[in-house]
Short mmCIF file of C-alpha atoms in Angstrom, two decimals:
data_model
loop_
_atom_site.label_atom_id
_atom_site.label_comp_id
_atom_site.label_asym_id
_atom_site.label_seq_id
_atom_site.Cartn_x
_atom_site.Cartn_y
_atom_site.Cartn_z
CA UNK A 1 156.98 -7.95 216.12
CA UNK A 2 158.99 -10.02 218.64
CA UNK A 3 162.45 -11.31 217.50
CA UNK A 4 161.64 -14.72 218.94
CA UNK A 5 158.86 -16.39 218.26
CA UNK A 6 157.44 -19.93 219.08
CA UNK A 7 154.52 -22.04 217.84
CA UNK A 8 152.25 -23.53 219.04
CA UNK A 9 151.95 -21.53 222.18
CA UNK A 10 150.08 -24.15 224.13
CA UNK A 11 149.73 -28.17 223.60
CA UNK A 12 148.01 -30.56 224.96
CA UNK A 13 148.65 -33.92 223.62
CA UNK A 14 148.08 -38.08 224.23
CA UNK A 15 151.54 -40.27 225.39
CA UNK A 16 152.87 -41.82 222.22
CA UNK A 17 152.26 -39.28 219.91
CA UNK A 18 154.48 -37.12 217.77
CA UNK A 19 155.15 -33.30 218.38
CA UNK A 20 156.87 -30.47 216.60
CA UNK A 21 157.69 -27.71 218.97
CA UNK A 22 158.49 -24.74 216.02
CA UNK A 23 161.20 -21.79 216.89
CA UNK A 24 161.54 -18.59 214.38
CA UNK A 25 163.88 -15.69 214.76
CA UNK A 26 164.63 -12.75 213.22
CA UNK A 27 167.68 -11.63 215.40
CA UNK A 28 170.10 -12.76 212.72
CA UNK A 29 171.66 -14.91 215.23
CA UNK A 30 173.54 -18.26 214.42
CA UNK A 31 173.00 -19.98 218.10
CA UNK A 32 169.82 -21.05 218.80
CA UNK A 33 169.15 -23.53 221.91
CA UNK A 34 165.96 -25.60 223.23
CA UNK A 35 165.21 -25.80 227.09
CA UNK A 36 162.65 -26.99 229.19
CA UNK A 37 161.63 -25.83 232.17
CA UNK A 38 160.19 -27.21 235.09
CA UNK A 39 158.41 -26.07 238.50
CA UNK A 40 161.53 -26.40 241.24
CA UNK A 41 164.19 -27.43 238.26
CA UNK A 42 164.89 -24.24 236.21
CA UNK A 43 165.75 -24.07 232.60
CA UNK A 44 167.60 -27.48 231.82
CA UNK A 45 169.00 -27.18 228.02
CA UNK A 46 168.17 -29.65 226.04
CA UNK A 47 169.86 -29.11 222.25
CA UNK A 48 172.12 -26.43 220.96
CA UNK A 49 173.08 -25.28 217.51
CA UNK A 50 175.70 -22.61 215.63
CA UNK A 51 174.42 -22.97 212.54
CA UNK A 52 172.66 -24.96 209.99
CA UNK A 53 175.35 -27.90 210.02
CA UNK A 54 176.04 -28.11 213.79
CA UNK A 55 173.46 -29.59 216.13
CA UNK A 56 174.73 -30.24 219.91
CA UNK A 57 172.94 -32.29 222.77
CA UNK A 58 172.25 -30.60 226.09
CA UNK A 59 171.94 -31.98 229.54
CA UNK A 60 168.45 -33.46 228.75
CA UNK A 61 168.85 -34.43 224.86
CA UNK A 62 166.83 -38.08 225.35
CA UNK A 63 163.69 -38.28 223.98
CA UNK A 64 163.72 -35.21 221.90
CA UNK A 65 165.06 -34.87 218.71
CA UNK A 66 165.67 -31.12 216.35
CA UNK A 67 166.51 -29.90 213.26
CA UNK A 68 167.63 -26.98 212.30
CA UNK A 69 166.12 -25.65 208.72
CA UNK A 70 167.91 -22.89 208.29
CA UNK A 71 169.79 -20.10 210.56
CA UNK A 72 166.49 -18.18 211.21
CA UNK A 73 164.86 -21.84 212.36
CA UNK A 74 165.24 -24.36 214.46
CA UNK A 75 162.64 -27.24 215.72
CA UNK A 76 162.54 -29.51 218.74
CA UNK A 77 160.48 -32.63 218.41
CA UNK A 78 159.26 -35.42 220.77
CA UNK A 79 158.84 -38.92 218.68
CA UNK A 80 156.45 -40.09 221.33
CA UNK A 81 155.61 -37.67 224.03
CA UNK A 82 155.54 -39.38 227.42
CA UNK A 83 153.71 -37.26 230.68
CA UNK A 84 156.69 -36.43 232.12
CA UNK A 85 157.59 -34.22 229.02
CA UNK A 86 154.88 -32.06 230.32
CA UNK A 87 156.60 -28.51 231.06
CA UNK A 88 157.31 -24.79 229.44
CA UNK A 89 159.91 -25.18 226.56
CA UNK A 90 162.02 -21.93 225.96
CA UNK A 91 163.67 -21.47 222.31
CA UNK A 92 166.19 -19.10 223.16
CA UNK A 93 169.32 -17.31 220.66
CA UNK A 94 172.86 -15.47 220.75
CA UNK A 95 175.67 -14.50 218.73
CA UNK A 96 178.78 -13.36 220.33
CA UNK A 97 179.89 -11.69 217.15
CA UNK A 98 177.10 -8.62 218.58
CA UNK A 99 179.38 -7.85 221.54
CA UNK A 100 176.85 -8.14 223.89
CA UNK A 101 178.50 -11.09 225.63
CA UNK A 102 176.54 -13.56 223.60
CA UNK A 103 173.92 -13.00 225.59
CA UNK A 104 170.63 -15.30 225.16
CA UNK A 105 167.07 -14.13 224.19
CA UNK A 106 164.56 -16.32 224.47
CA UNK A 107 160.90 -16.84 222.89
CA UNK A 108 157.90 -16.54 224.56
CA UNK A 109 157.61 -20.46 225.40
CA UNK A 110 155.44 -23.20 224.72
CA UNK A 111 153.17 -25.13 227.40
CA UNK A 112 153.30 -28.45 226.13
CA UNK A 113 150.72 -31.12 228.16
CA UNK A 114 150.99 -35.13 227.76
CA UNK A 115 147.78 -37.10 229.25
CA UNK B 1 181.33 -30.32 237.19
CA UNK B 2 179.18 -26.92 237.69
CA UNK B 3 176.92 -26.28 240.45
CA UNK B 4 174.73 -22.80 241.19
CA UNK B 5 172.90 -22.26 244.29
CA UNK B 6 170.19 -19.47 244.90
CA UNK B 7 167.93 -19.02 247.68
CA UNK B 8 164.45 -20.52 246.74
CA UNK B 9 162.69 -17.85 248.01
CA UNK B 10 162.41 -14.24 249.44
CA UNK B 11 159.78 -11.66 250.23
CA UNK B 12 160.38 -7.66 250.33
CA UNK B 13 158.57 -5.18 250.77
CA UNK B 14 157.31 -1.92 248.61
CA UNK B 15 160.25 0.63 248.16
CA UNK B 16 162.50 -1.34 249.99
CA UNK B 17 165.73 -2.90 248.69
CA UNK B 18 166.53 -6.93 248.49
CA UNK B 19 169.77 -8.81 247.82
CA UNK B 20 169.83 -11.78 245.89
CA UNK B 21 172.71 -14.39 246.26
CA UNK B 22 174.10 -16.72 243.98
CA UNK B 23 177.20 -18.91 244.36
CA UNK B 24 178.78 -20.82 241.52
CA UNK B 25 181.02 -23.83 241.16
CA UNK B 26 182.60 -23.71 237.79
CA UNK B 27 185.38 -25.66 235.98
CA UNK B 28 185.80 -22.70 233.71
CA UNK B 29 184.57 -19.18 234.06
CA UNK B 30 183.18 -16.86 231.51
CA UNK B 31 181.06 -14.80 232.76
CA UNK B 32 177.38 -14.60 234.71
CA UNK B 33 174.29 -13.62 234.18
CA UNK B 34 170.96 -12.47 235.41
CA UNK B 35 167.67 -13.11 234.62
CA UNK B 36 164.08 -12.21 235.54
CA UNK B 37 161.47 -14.35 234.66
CA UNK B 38 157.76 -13.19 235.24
CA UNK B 39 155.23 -16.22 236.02
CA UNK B 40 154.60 -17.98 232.71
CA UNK B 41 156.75 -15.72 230.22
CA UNK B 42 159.89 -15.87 228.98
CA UNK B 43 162.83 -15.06 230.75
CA UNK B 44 164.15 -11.54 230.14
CA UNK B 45 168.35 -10.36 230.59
CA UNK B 46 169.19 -8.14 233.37
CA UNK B 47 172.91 -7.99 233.88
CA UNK B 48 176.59 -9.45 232.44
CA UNK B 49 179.39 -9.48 234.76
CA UNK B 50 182.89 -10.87 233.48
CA UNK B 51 185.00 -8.90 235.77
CA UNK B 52 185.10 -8.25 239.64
CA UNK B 53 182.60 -5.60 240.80
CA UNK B 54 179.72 -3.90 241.04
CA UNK B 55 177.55 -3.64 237.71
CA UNK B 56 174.32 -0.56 238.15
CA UNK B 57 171.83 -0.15 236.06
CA UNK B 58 169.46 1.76 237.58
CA UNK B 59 167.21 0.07 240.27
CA UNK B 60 169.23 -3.13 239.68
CA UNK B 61 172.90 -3.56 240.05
CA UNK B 62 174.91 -6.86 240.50
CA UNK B 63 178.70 -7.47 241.64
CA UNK B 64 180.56 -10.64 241.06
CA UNK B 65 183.54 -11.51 243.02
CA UNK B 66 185.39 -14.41 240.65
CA UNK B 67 187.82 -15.49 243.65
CA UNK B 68 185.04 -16.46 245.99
CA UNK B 69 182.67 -17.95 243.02
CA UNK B 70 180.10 -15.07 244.87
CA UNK B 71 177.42 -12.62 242.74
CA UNK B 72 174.57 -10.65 244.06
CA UNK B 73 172.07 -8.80 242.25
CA UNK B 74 170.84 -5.75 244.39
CA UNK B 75 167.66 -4.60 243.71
CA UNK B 76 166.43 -1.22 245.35
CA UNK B 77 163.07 0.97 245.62
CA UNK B 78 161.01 -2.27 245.16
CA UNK B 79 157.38 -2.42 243.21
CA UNK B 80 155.30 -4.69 242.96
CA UNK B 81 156.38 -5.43 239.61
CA UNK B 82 159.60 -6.44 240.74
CA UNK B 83 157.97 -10.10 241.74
CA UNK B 84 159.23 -12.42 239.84
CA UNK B 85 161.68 -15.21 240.09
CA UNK B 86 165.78 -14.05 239.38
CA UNK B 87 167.65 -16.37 237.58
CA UNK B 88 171.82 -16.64 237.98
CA UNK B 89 173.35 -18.33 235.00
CA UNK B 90 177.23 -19.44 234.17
CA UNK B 91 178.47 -20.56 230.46
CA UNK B 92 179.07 -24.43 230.37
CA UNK B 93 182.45 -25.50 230.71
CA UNK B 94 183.00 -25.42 226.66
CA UNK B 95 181.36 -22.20 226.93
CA UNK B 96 179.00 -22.99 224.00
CA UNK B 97 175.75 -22.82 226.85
CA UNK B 98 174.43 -21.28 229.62
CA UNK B 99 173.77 -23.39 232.75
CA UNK B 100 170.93 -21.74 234.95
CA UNK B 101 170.50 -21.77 238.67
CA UNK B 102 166.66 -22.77 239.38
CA UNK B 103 166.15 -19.45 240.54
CA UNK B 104 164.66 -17.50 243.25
CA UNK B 105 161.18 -15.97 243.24
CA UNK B 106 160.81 -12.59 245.28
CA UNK B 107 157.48 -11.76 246.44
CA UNK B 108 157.08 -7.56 246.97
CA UNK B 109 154.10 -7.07 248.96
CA UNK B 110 152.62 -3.51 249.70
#
C-alpha cells in the first residue's frame, strides 16, 4: 500500500463550488504540505503543517483553505473553485527526526478541473 | 529572496550521459535536492547534498558547490526511462519548506 495517498484522484468541477482535496499517510510523519503544480511553474506550496495545532501558509495560500484532522491527515479545500485553480495538487510529508534530511514524499496527486 | 534556475529543456541520447544544472540564490542554505518527476505522477527523491561534492548513487550522482550557489545532477548510461523532468529544490529561508525550481524535462531518444 502506498504511504501517501490522495483522494479523489481526478476532479472536474463548476466555478463557485466547494472542494475537499483529501491527503492520508501512513509514514508517521508530523509535516505534511499542499502544492500545486502547474505546466511551466513547478510545484508552488501552498500550506504547511507540523502537527495537528500548527497550520502555515505557503507562497500561494489565497483561495484555499486546510485543516489538519489529525497527524496522519491533512485536507486542502477551495471555498469556491475558480478556472484558474485548474492544475495537479501534490500532498507531500517529512520528518527530520528520521535522519533522512527531512526529506519530502509526496502522494500520487490529484487533477483537479474548474469549467 | 530565493531564486532557482534550471534549463527548461534537454534531449540525450540512449546510453549516453547528460548533465543537469541548477543554480540557486538563497538567503539561507540547508541543503538541495533532486527530484524526478515522470509525466503525470508524483515526484519521486533522487539525491540530498548539504556539503560540497560529488554525491553517486549509481547511474545518478549530483555535486553541489555551496560557494558558487552551483549543483549538477549527472546522469550516465541513459534509457529511455530516464525521460522525465528533474527537479532542483532548496529549503525556504525558515527552513520549514522546500522551494522547487520548475524543472527540466530530458527527452532520451533511441
Amino acid at each position: 500500500d502506498a504511504d501517501v495517498t490522495q483522494t479523489p484522484r481526478n476532479r472536474i468541477t463548476k466555478t463557485g463550488k466547494r472542494i475537499m482535496l483529501e491527503c492520508s499517510q501512513t509514514k508517521g510523519h508530523d509535516r505534511m504540505y499542499w502544492y500545486r503544480q502547474d505546466p511551466g511553474l513547478g510545484l508552488q506550496l501552498i500550506y504547511y503543517s507540523f502537527d495537528v495545532k500548527d497550520i502555515n501558509k505557503g507562497e500561494i495560500s489565497d483561495g484555499y483553505s486546510v485543516s489538519r484532522q489529525a497527524q496522519a491527515k491533512f485536507s486542502l479545500s477551495l471555498e469556491s473553485a475558480i478556472p484558474n485553480q485548474t492544475a495537479l495538487y501534490f500532498c507531500a510529508t517529512s520528518d527530520p527526526r528520521t535522519g533522512d534530511s527531512n526529506t519530502q514524499y509526496f502522494g500520487p496527486g490529484t487533477r483537479l478541473t474548474v469549467l | 529572496g530565493q531564486n532557482i534556475d534550471q534549463p527548461t529543456e534537454m534531449t540525450a541520447t540512449e546510453g549516453a550521459i547528460v548533465q543537469i544544472n541548477c543554480t540557486y540564490q538563497t538567503s539561507g542554505f540547508n541543503g538541495l535536492f533532486w527530484y524526478q518527476q515522470h509525466a503525470g505522477e508524483a515526484p519521486t527523491f533522487l539525491s540530498y547534498n548539504v556539503l560540497d561534492g560529488l554525491e553517486e548513487k549509481g547511474r545518478f550522482s549530483s555535486f553541489l558547490s555551496r560557494s558558487k550557489g552551483y549543483s549538477y545532477l549527472l546522469l550516465k548510461e541513459l534509457q529511455m526511462k530516464d525521460s522525465a523532468s528533474y527537479l532542483c529544490a532548496v529549503h525556504n529561508q525558515a527552513g520549514t519548506a522546500l522551494i522547487f525550481g520548475k524543472g527540466t524535462t530530458l527527452s532520451v531518444s533511441s
